[in-house]
Structure formats: C-alpha cells, structure tokens
Amino acid sequence: MKLRHRFILYVAVLHLGLAALAVPLLLEDRVWLLAVEALILMSLFLGYTLYRSVFGTLSVIQTGAQFLQEQDFSTRIVPVGQPEMDQLVALYNRMIDQLRDERVRLQEQHHFLNKVLAASPSGIVTFDLDRRISMMNPAAARILQRSEQELRGLMLAEVRTPFANELHQLKVGESRLIPLGGRRRLKCQKSHFLDRGFPREFVLLEELTEELRQTEKAAYEKLIRMMSHEVNNTVAATNSLLHSCRHYAGQLKDEDREDYEKALQVVIGRAEELNDFMKGFAEVARVPNPCRHPCDLRELLMQIQRLLDSELAQRRISWQWDIQADPGPVMLDRGQMEQALVNILRNSIEAIEYAGTITARIGSSAGVPFVLIEDTGSGIRPEDAERLFTPFFSTKQNGQGIGLTLVREILDGHGFDYALDSAPDCPTRFSISFATPTHQRLAPTS
C-alpha cells in the first residue's frame, strides 16, 4: 500500500474513532452536536491541508525523478511556495540547466567529431571491449576495401586479408609501417581510450606512400648526381689515358704486344660498362614531366609485342590477348609509357625464364581504362614483395633494381594508380589504372 493511501486510511480511522467517542455525548446532550461537528470539520480541514503539504512536496520530487529517469532536461519545476521545498526546487532547476548545457555541448562535440572523422584522410577503426570492430570512418573503409556494415562486429583476424592480419597483430602503443597492395605504405598505430572507465582499442591508419616516395626520390637523386659526377669524371680521364697508352703498343716486342693490347681493351671495356651503368641510374633521376597525347593502348601493346617477338620465340613463351572492352584513347606520354611497359614485360619474361604464357588484358572499370600484364612465372616471395618498389632493390642475382624504380617514376609522374600482386607459384599481375587523381583525362600538353 502506498504512503498516500496509508495516510488517508489513518485520517479516516481517526475521525471515525472520534465520531464513535462523541456518540455518548450526543445521546446525553444534543447541544454538543454542533461542537463535535465543528471539531471534526476542522480536523478534516487540517488533515487535508497537511495531506496537500506533504504529498504535494512528494509529488514534486516524484515528477523531478521521472524527468531525470526519462532524461528530459528541458522541463523545469515551478516553486510551490514552501521555503524548504523551494530551495530543493531551485537546486533541481540548476542541476537540470547544467545537465542540459552539458548534453548540448556533448552533442555538438560528437557532431564535430563525426564531421572530422568523415573528412579525415587518415583511417580510424575503433573496437568494442571484445576487440570487435564497432566503428570506422570512410577513409578506413576505403583502405580495407569493405564497408562499415560488412565489418562491424568482426575481429580483424576474421577479415582474412594480409593487411588486416598485420593490423590484428599490432600491440597497444605499437606503430608500424605496413604495405598495402603493391606500392602503398601505411603507418599503422594502435592505441586505446577510456569508455565509461573501460579501455577500448582503436587503430590509426595514415598513408605515407607519397611522402615516402618523395623522400626516397630526393635521397637517390642526390646520390645519383654525386655518383655520376665522380664516375663520369674518373671514366673520362681513365679512358683518355688508356687510349693514349695504346699508341705505345708498337714500341713493344711482338710477343708482348698482343697481351698489352688485350689488357688495355679489357680495362677500356670495363670503364665503358661502368659509364653505361651510371647512365641507367641517371635516367631514373632525369625522368621529365609527361607530354600527354591521345594513345591507343592496344596498338601500343601490339608494337611492344612485335619488339619482343624474337625473345618470346626463343624462350617458347606464348602471348595471349584478353580484350574485355575498348577503352578508347588515353592521354599519356607514349614514349615514357612504352618504356614502362617494356620493363614490366621484360620482368615477366625473366620470371618465366622458359616455356610459359604472358597475358595482356585491356578493359575499362567504372569508366577508367586499365591494362593488366599477367605471367605464369614462379611468383614473388612474400619477404621480397614488400620491397619491390624500394629504389634499386632487385630479386635478380645481378640486378640493379632500376627497372621497377623507373616504372614507378613514370607512372607516378602520370598520376596513374598501379599494383603488383604476386605469390609463390601463382600468376603475377601488374595492373595499371589510367586515371588521374581527379579521375579526369587531361588535355594534351606541349
């Protein structure tokens, strides 16, 4: 039974008791009737007044508690006219105003944070207490190539991609550079924040591909300039002296002249090879800005095929076409692109070595032309795949690492996206997407 009902029952029983006690007086002298009735009415009035005073105050408290339970911080309570109660009402109203202001501030911060996360170029993935994905911004969805709805509730290990597995192995507070599909490199850092007193993890994904490329390029260009200067000066002076020495061959005995000339020729040949070696490095550092003109991709690849026909026949490597769609003319520097494709195809030939297939696939995806070169070579080891686009790194025994570096410079200069996907004993695919960063074809430049 509620306290309100108990109070009413108590007042009713009390007055019934008083009425019962007044019955003998009424029987002896009816004059007491008016006095008893006045006393009972006064008592009922006082009880009613006390009831309103007590339970009116309780009603105000109950209403305030209901507003708090419903998290309604916009309704204030009107003072009831009782000093003690009005102090409590004023305190409640101040508390409600502070809670309402705090809620508005938090909502504004939350809205601002959502806007920042949505516009941020860095990917952010947050996890729940069970280390399952709870939220990710659009940049993280693009990096993981899956939508937030697809990944929410999954652990990173359940995404089943090499990049996600690397992220899953990160420890809290650890930062690592992780490759993502060919040339892309991301700085990944795992940290945590407190949510209602419990630590929750999040991962920050920051793409450093362009920054690393610019840093590497500046470093190797400076190195190449220094090496070229020293080597060219040394080779030029050495060759001049060696050619001068050849004039003294006639002064030697016949039995010594032949050995003398052969020795000089060997040294001259090695000096020229060193000069050619440095020219290859210098070409990488001196790649000019592309001069773009319309180019037919299929016709360009057909010309390169004719150039390589002899070598393909000697190695018994077959060439296959897979024309999925005619992408139309593409704005590019034909000379530079031909050089890049020749290097890519020579890598495919050397990967196959003998008896295999090279497939040239041409098409268009979402309106963007692409070329994909696939070979049936032995593939690339995982430990080498991470370093393929590192300047001057080569998997060949006597390789200089210039080929892919030059390809990277040419494609980056055009603004084209590209990727090299390979695994041991699986086909190797080098794909080029012929779209500018704004996905618009540029006008030809002179």
Short mmCIF file of N, CA and C in Angstrom, two decimals, residues 150-296:
data_model
loop_
_atom_site.label_atom_id
_atom_site.label_comp_id
_atom_site.label_asym_id
_atom_site.label_seq_id
_atom_site.Cartn_x
_atom_site.Cartn_y
_atom_site.Cartn_z
N GLU A 150 29.68 -4.17 -43.37
CA GLU A 150 30.21 -5.52 -43.58
C GLU A 150 31.16 -5.94 -42.46
N LEU A 151 31.92 -4.98 -41.93
CA LEU A 151 32.97 -5.32 -40.97
C LEU A 151 32.56 -5.16 -39.52
N ARG A 152 31.47 -4.44 -39.26
CA ARG A 152 31.06 -4.23 -37.87
C ARG A 152 30.76 -5.56 -37.19
N GLY A 153 31.36 -5.74 -36.02
CA GLY A 153 31.15 -6.97 -35.26
C GLY A 153 32.19 -8.03 -35.54
N LEU A 154 33.09 -7.80 -36.51
CA LEU A 154 34.14 -8.77 -36.82
C LEU A 154 35.44 -8.40 -36.12
N MET A 155 36.23 -9.40 -35.80
CA MET A 155 37.60 -9.16 -35.37
C MET A 155 38.47 -9.01 -36.62
N LEU A 156 39.59 -8.30 -36.48
CA LEU A 156 40.46 -8.08 -37.64
C LEU A 156 40.95 -9.40 -38.23
N ALA A 157 41.18 -10.39 -37.38
CA ALA A 157 41.65 -11.69 -37.87
C ALA A 157 40.59 -12.37 -38.74
N GLU A 158 39.31 -12.00 -38.55
CA GLU A 158 38.23 -12.61 -39.32
C GLU A 158 38.01 -11.94 -40.67
N VAL A 159 38.68 -10.81 -40.93
CA VAL A 159 38.57 -10.14 -42.22
C VAL A 159 39.30 -10.93 -43.30
N ARG A 160 40.34 -11.67 -42.91
CA ARG A 160 41.05 -12.61 -43.79
C ARG A 160 41.72 -11.92 -44.98
N THR A 161 42.46 -10.86 -44.68
CA THR A 161 43.35 -10.25 -45.67
C THR A 161 44.71 -10.07 -45.01
N PRO A 162 45.80 -10.11 -45.78
CA PRO A 162 47.13 -9.94 -45.17
C PRO A 162 47.26 -8.64 -44.38
N PHE A 163 46.69 -7.55 -44.92
CA PHE A 163 46.80 -6.27 -44.23
C PHE A 163 46.05 -6.30 -42.90
N ALA A 164 44.84 -6.87 -42.90
CA ALA A 164 44.06 -6.95 -41.65
C ALA A 164 44.76 -7.84 -40.63
N ASN A 165 45.41 -8.90 -41.09
CA ASN A 165 46.15 -9.76 -40.16
C ASN A 165 47.31 -9.01 -39.51
N GLU A 166 48.00 -8.18 -40.31
CA GLU A 166 49.08 -7.37 -39.76
C GLU A 166 48.54 -6.40 -38.71
N LEU A 167 47.39 -5.80 -38.98
CA LEU A 167 46.79 -4.89 -38.01
C LEU A 167 46.40 -5.63 -36.73
N HIS A 168 45.88 -6.83 -36.89
CA HIS A 168 45.45 -7.62 -35.73
C HIS A 168 46.63 -7.93 -34.80
N GLN A 169 47.81 -8.09 -35.37
CA GLN A 169 48.99 -8.44 -34.58
C GLN A 169 49.64 -7.24 -33.90
N LEU A 170 49.19 -6.02 -34.25
CA LEU A 170 49.73 -4.84 -33.58
C LEU A 170 49.40 -4.86 -32.10
N LYS A 171 50.34 -4.44 -31.28
CA LYS A 171 50.11 -4.31 -29.85
C LYS A 171 49.75 -2.87 -29.51
N VAL A 172 49.06 -2.68 -28.40
CA VAL A 172 48.68 -1.33 -27.98
C VAL A 172 49.93 -0.51 -27.74
N GLY A 173 49.98 0.67 -28.36
CA GLY A 173 51.15 1.54 -28.25
C GLY A 173 52.18 1.30 -29.33
N GLU A 174 51.98 0.27 -30.16
CA GLU A 174 52.95 -0.04 -31.22
C GLU A 174 52.60 0.69 -32.51
N SER A 175 53.61 1.14 -33.23
CA SER A 175 53.44 1.80 -34.52
C SER A 175 54.32 1.07 -35.53
N ARG A 176 53.73 0.79 -36.71
CA ARG A 176 54.47 0.01 -37.72
C ARG A 176 54.08 0.46 -39.11
N LEU A 177 55.04 0.38 -40.04
CA LEU A 177 54.79 0.68 -41.45
C LEU A 177 54.41 -0.63 -42.14
N ILE A 178 53.18 -0.69 -42.68
CA ILE A 178 52.64 -1.93 -43.26
C ILE A 178 52.32 -1.69 -44.73
N PRO A 179 52.80 -2.55 -45.65
CA PRO A 179 52.48 -2.39 -47.08
C PRO A 179 51.03 -2.79 -47.35
N LEU A 180 50.45 -2.12 -48.35
CA LEU A 180 49.08 -2.42 -48.75
C LEU A 180 49.01 -2.45 -50.26
N GLY A 181 48.99 -3.62 -50.84
CA GLY A 181 48.77 -3.76 -52.28
C GLY A 181 49.81 -3.06 -53.14
N GLY A 182 50.96 -3.68 -53.29
CA GLY A 182 51.97 -3.13 -54.19
C GLY A 182 52.76 -2.01 -53.55
N ARG A 183 52.64 -0.80 -54.12
CA ARG A 183 53.50 0.30 -53.70
C ARG A 183 53.00 1.03 -52.47
N ARG A 184 51.75 0.86 -52.07
CA ARG A 184 51.18 1.65 -50.98
C ARG A 184 51.78 1.24 -49.64
N ARG A 185 52.08 2.25 -48.82
CA ARG A 185 52.63 2.04 -47.49
C ARG A 185 51.82 2.85 -46.49
N LEU A 186 51.42 2.21 -45.37
CA LEU A 186 50.62 2.89 -44.37
C LEU A 186 51.30 2.80 -43.01
N LYS A 187 51.29 3.94 -42.31
CA LYS A 187 51.75 3.95 -40.93
C LYS A 187 50.56 3.59 -40.05
N CYS A 188 50.67 2.49 -39.32
CA CYS A 188 49.55 1.98 -38.52
C CYS A 188 49.94 2.02 -37.05
N GLN A 189 49.09 2.62 -36.26
CA GLN A 189 49.35 2.75 -34.83
C GLN A 189 48.12 2.33 -34.04
N LYS A 190 48.34 1.47 -33.04
CA LYS A 190 47.24 1.02 -32.19
C LYS A 190 47.37 1.68 -30.82
N SER A 191 46.27 2.22 -30.34
CA SER A 191 46.24 2.85 -29.02
C SER A 191 44.90 2.51 -28.37
N HIS A 192 44.62 3.17 -27.24
CA HIS A 192 43.36 2.90 -26.54
C HIS A 192 42.83 4.18 -25.91
N PHE A 193 41.54 4.18 -25.58
CA PHE A 193 40.89 5.28 -24.89
C PHE A 193 39.93 4.68 -23.85
N LEU A 194 39.52 5.51 -22.89
CA LEU A 194 38.63 5.04 -21.84
C LEU A 194 37.18 5.34 -22.21
N ASP A 195 36.34 4.33 -22.10
CA ASP A 195 34.91 4.47 -22.36
C ASP A 195 34.17 3.96 -21.12
N ARG A 196 33.61 4.90 -20.34
CA ARG A 196 32.90 4.56 -19.10
C ARG A 196 33.77 3.76 -18.15
N GLY A 197 35.07 4.13 -18.14
CA GLY A 197 36.00 3.51 -17.22
C GLY A 197 36.69 2.27 -17.75
N PHE A 198 36.33 1.80 -18.95
CA PHE A 198 36.94 0.61 -19.52
C PHE A 198 37.79 0.98 -20.74
N PRO A 199 38.98 0.37 -20.90
CA PRO A 199 39.84 0.70 -22.05
C PRO A 199 39.32 0.04 -23.33
N ARG A 200 39.22 0.84 -24.40
CA ARG A 200 38.85 0.33 -25.72
C ARG A 200 39.95 0.70 -26.71
N GLU A 201 40.24 -0.22 -27.64
CA GLU A 201 41.33 -0.02 -28.59
C GLU A 201 40.84 0.68 -29.86
N PHE A 202 41.76 1.37 -30.52
CA PHE A 202 41.50 1.92 -31.85
C PHE A 202 42.79 1.90 -32.64
N VAL A 203 42.66 1.91 -33.96
CA VAL A 203 43.81 1.88 -34.87
C VAL A 203 43.75 3.10 -35.76
N LEU A 204 44.89 3.79 -35.90
CA LEU A 204 45.02 4.94 -36.78
C LEU A 204 45.83 4.53 -38.00
N LEU A 205 45.26 4.74 -39.20
CA LEU A 205 45.89 4.34 -40.45
C LEU A 205 46.22 5.60 -41.25
N GLU A 206 47.51 5.85 -41.45
CA GLU A 206 47.95 7.05 -42.16
C GLU A 206 48.79 6.64 -43.36
N GLU A 207 48.30 7.00 -44.55
CA GLU A 207 49.01 6.60 -45.77
C GLU A 207 50.23 7.51 -45.97
N LEU A 208 51.39 6.87 -46.14
CA LEU A 208 52.65 7.60 -46.30
C LEU A 208 53.28 7.35 -47.67
N THR A 209 52.52 6.78 -48.59
CA THR A 209 53.09 6.39 -49.88
C THR A 209 53.77 7.57 -50.57
N GLU A 210 53.06 8.67 -50.72
CA GLU A 210 53.61 9.81 -51.46
C GLU A 210 54.75 10.46 -50.68
N GLU A 211 54.61 10.58 -49.35
CA GLU A 211 55.68 11.18 -48.57
C GLU A 211 56.95 10.34 -48.64
N LEU A 212 56.79 9.01 -48.52
CA LEU A 212 57.96 8.13 -48.62
C LEU A 212 58.58 8.21 -50.01
N ARG A 213 57.73 8.27 -51.04
CA ARG A 213 58.26 8.33 -52.40
C ARG A 213 59.08 9.60 -52.61
N GLN A 214 58.56 10.73 -52.14
CA GLN A 214 59.27 11.99 -52.30
C GLN A 214 60.58 11.98 -51.53
N THR A 215 60.56 11.43 -50.32
CA THR A 215 61.78 11.35 -49.52
C THR A 215 62.82 10.46 -50.20
N GLU A 216 62.36 9.27 -50.66
CA GLU A 216 63.27 8.36 -51.35
C GLU A 216 63.83 8.98 -52.62
N LYS A 217 62.94 9.65 -53.36
CA LYS A 217 63.36 10.24 -54.62
C LYS A 217 64.42 11.31 -54.40
N ALA A 218 64.18 12.18 -53.40
CA ALA A 218 65.16 13.23 -53.12
C ALA A 218 66.50 12.63 -52.70
N ALA A 219 66.44 11.52 -51.94
CA ALA A 219 67.69 10.89 -51.47
C ALA A 219 68.46 10.26 -52.62
N TYR A 220 67.77 9.45 -53.47
CA TYR A 220 68.53 8.78 -54.52
C TYR A 220 68.91 9.72 -55.66
N GLU A 221 68.14 10.79 -55.88
CA GLU A 221 68.57 11.76 -56.89
C GLU A 221 69.87 12.45 -56.48
N LYS A 222 69.98 12.81 -55.21
CA LYS A 222 71.21 13.42 -54.72
C LYS A 222 72.37 12.44 -54.82
N LEU A 223 72.09 11.18 -54.44
CA LEU A 223 73.15 10.16 -54.51
C LEU A 223 73.59 9.93 -55.95
N ILE A 224 72.63 9.86 -56.87
CA ILE A 224 72.97 9.61 -58.28
C ILE A 224 73.77 10.77 -58.86
N ARG A 225 73.39 12.00 -58.52
CA ARG A 225 74.14 13.15 -59.03
C ARG A 225 75.59 13.12 -58.56
N MET A 226 75.78 12.78 -57.29
CA MET A 226 77.15 12.71 -56.77
C MET A 226 77.93 11.59 -57.43
N MET A 227 77.30 10.41 -57.55
CA MET A 227 77.99 9.27 -58.17
C MET A 227 78.29 9.54 -59.64
N SER A 228 77.31 10.10 -60.36
CA SER A 228 77.51 10.37 -61.78
C SER A 228 78.66 11.34 -62.00
N HIS A 229 78.71 12.37 -61.18
CA HIS A 229 79.78 13.35 -61.31
C HIS A 229 81.15 12.71 -61.12
N GLU A 230 81.28 11.94 -60.05
CA GLU A 230 82.57 11.33 -59.76
C GLU A 230 82.93 10.26 -60.80
N VAL A 231 81.96 9.39 -61.11
CA VAL A 231 82.25 8.29 -62.05
C VAL A 231 82.54 8.83 -63.45
N ASN A 232 81.74 9.78 -63.93
CA ASN A 232 81.97 10.31 -65.28
C ASN A 232 83.32 10.99 -65.39
N ASN A 233 83.68 11.75 -64.38
CA ASN A 233 85.00 12.40 -64.42
C ASN A 233 86.12 11.37 -64.42
N THR A 234 85.97 10.34 -63.58
CA THR A 234 87.01 9.31 -63.49
C THR A 234 87.09 8.50 -64.78
N VAL A 235 85.93 8.09 -65.32
CA VAL A 235 85.91 7.27 -66.53
C VAL A 235 86.46 8.04 -67.72
N ALA A 236 86.09 9.30 -67.84
CA ALA A 236 86.58 10.10 -68.97
C ALA A 236 88.09 10.24 -68.93
N ALA A 237 88.64 10.55 -67.76
CA ALA A 237 90.10 10.69 -67.64
C ALA A 237 90.79 9.35 -67.85
N THR A 238 90.21 8.28 -67.29
CA THR A 238 90.82 6.95 -67.42
C THR A 238 90.83 6.50 -68.88
N ASN A 239 89.71 6.65 -69.59
CA ASN A 239 89.65 6.24 -70.99
C ASN A 239 90.62 7.05 -71.86
N SER A 240 90.75 8.33 -71.53
CA SER A 240 91.69 9.16 -72.30
C SER A 240 93.12 8.64 -72.14
N LEU A 241 93.50 8.32 -70.92
CA LEU A 241 94.85 7.80 -70.67
C LEU A 241 95.04 6.42 -71.30
N LEU A 242 94.01 5.58 -71.23
CA LEU A 242 94.12 4.23 -71.79
C LEU A 242 94.27 4.27 -73.31
N HIS A 243 93.51 5.14 -73.97
CA HIS A 243 93.65 5.25 -75.42
C HIS A 243 95.02 5.80 -75.80
N SER A 244 95.53 6.68 -74.95
CA SER A 244 96.88 7.19 -75.20
C SER A 244 97.92 6.08 -75.06
N CYS A 245 97.70 5.21 -74.10
CA CYS A 245 98.65 4.12 -73.87
C CYS A 245 98.67 3.13 -75.04
N ARG A 246 97.57 3.03 -75.77
CA ARG A 246 97.51 2.08 -76.89
C ARG A 246 98.48 2.49 -78.00
N HIS A 247 98.83 3.76 -78.06
CA HIS A 247 99.77 4.20 -79.10
C HIS A 247 101.18 3.69 -78.87
N TYR A 248 101.45 3.28 -77.63
CA TYR A 248 102.79 2.77 -77.33
C TYR A 248 102.90 1.27 -77.61
N ALA A 249 101.84 0.65 -78.10
CA ALA A 249 101.89 -0.80 -78.36
C ALA A 249 102.94 -1.14 -79.41
N GLY A 250 103.13 -0.23 -80.37
CA GLY A 250 104.13 -0.52 -81.42
C GLY A 250 105.55 -0.54 -80.92
N GLN A 251 105.83 0.01 -79.78
CA GLN A 251 107.17 0.04 -79.24
C GLN A 251 107.51 -1.22 -78.47
N LEU A 252 106.51 -2.09 -78.28
CA LEU A 252 106.74 -3.33 -77.53
C LEU A 252 107.17 -4.46 -78.46
N LYS A 253 107.71 -5.48 -77.86
CA LYS A 253 108.08 -6.68 -78.63
C LYS A 253 106.81 -7.37 -79.12
N ASP A 254 106.96 -8.12 -80.20
CA ASP A 254 105.79 -8.78 -80.78
C ASP A 254 105.12 -9.72 -79.79
N GLU A 255 105.94 -10.44 -79.00
CA GLU A 255 105.35 -11.41 -78.08
C GLU A 255 104.62 -10.73 -76.91
N ASP A 256 104.90 -9.45 -76.64
CA ASP A 256 104.23 -8.73 -75.54
C ASP A 256 103.09 -7.83 -76.03
N ARG A 257 103.12 -7.50 -77.33
CA ARG A 257 102.17 -6.51 -77.82
C ARG A 257 100.72 -6.99 -77.70
N GLU A 258 100.47 -8.25 -78.03
CA GLU A 258 99.11 -8.77 -78.03
C GLU A 258 98.51 -8.76 -76.62
N ASP A 259 99.28 -9.23 -75.64
CA ASP A 259 98.79 -9.21 -74.27
C ASP A 259 98.54 -7.78 -73.77
N TYR A 260 99.40 -6.88 -74.17
CA TYR A 260 99.28 -5.48 -73.76
C TYR A 260 98.00 -4.87 -74.31
N GLU A 261 97.72 -5.11 -75.60
CA GLU A 261 96.53 -4.55 -76.23
C GLU A 261 95.25 -5.16 -75.65
N LYS A 262 95.30 -6.49 -75.39
CA LYS A 262 94.12 -7.15 -74.81
C LYS A 262 93.84 -6.61 -73.41
N ALA A 263 94.88 -6.39 -72.62
CA ALA A 263 94.70 -5.88 -71.26
C ALA A 263 94.10 -4.48 -71.29
N LEU A 264 94.62 -3.64 -72.19
CA LEU A 264 94.06 -2.30 -72.31
C LEU A 264 92.60 -2.33 -72.75
N GLN A 265 92.29 -3.22 -73.70
CA GLN A 265 90.92 -3.30 -74.20
C GLN A 265 89.95 -3.75 -73.12
N VAL A 266 90.40 -4.69 -72.25
CA VAL A 266 89.56 -5.14 -71.15
C VAL A 266 89.26 -3.99 -70.19
N VAL A 267 90.29 -3.21 -69.86
CA VAL A 267 90.10 -2.10 -68.93
C VAL A 267 89.20 -1.04 -69.54
N ILE A 268 89.43 -0.75 -70.84
CA ILE A 268 88.58 0.23 -71.52
C ILE A 268 87.12 -0.25 -71.55
N GLY A 269 86.93 -1.54 -71.85
CA GLY A 269 85.58 -2.09 -71.88
C GLY A 269 84.89 -2.00 -70.53
N ARG A 270 85.62 -2.30 -69.45
CA ARG A 270 85.02 -2.22 -68.12
C ARG A 270 84.67 -0.77 -67.75
N ALA A 271 85.53 0.17 -68.18
CA ALA A 271 85.25 1.57 -67.90
C ALA A 271 83.99 2.03 -68.64
N GLU A 272 83.83 1.56 -69.88
CA GLU A 272 82.63 1.92 -70.65
C GLU A 272 81.38 1.29 -70.04
N GLU A 273 81.51 0.04 -69.54
CA GLU A 273 80.38 -0.60 -68.88
C GLU A 273 79.98 0.16 -67.61
N LEU A 274 80.98 0.65 -66.88
CA LEU A 274 80.69 1.44 -65.69
C LEU A 274 79.97 2.72 -66.07
N ASN A 275 80.38 3.32 -67.17
CA ASN A 275 79.73 4.55 -67.64
C ASN A 275 78.28 4.27 -68.03
N ASP A 276 78.07 3.15 -68.76
CA ASP A 276 76.70 2.78 -69.13
C ASP A 276 75.86 2.47 -67.89
N PHE A 277 76.49 1.84 -66.91
CA PHE A 277 75.81 1.52 -65.66
C PHE A 277 75.29 2.80 -64.99
N MET A 278 76.11 3.82 -64.94
CA MET A 278 75.71 5.08 -64.32
C MET A 278 74.65 5.80 -65.16
N LYS A 279 74.69 5.63 -66.48
CA LYS A 279 73.67 6.25 -67.32
C LYS A 279 72.29 5.69 -66.98
N GLY A 280 72.24 4.38 -66.68
CA GLY A 280 70.97 3.77 -66.30
C GLY A 280 70.39 4.40 -65.04
N PHE A 281 71.25 4.66 -64.05
CA PHE A 281 70.79 5.34 -62.84
C PHE A 281 70.37 6.78 -63.13
N ALA A 282 71.13 7.44 -63.97
CA ALA A 282 70.83 8.84 -64.28
C ALA A 282 69.48 8.98 -64.98
N GLU A 283 69.09 7.97 -65.79
CA GLU A 283 67.79 8.03 -66.46
C GLU A 283 66.64 8.08 -65.46
N VAL A 284 66.80 7.37 -64.34
CA VAL A 284 65.76 7.35 -63.32
C VAL A 284 65.61 8.73 -62.68
N ALA A 285 66.72 9.39 -62.46
CA ALA A 285 66.69 10.69 -61.79
C ALA A 285 66.28 11.82 -62.73
N ARG A 286 66.31 11.54 -64.06
CA ARG A 286 66.02 12.62 -65.01
C ARG A 286 64.75 12.35 -65.80
N VAL A 287 63.78 11.65 -65.21
CA VAL A 287 62.51 11.42 -65.91
C VAL A 287 61.76 12.74 -66.00
N PRO A 288 61.50 13.26 -67.20
CA PRO A 288 60.83 14.56 -67.33
C PRO A 288 59.33 14.44 -67.07
N ASN A 289 58.68 15.57 -66.94
CA ASN A 289 57.22 15.57 -66.83
C ASN A 289 56.61 15.01 -68.12
N PRO A 290 55.55 14.20 -68.01
CA PRO A 290 54.97 13.59 -69.20
C PRO A 290 54.38 14.61 -70.16
N CYS A 291 54.60 14.37 -71.46
CA CYS A 291 53.98 15.18 -72.51
C CYS A 291 52.82 14.36 -73.06
N ARG A 292 51.62 14.67 -72.66
CA ARG A 292 50.46 13.80 -72.91
C ARG A 292 49.84 14.05 -74.28
N HIS A 293 49.51 12.94 -74.93
CA HIS A 293 48.77 12.95 -76.20
C HIS A 293 47.87 11.73 -76.22
N PRO A 294 46.82 11.72 -77.01
CA PRO A 294 45.95 10.54 -77.09
C PRO A 294 46.74 9.32 -77.59
N CYS A 295 46.51 8.19 -76.93
CA CYS A 295 47.24 6.96 -77.28
C CYS A 295 46.29 5.77 -77.21
N ASP A 296 46.39 4.90 -78.22
CA ASP A 296 45.61 3.66 -78.26
C ASP A 296 46.40 2.58 -77.51
#
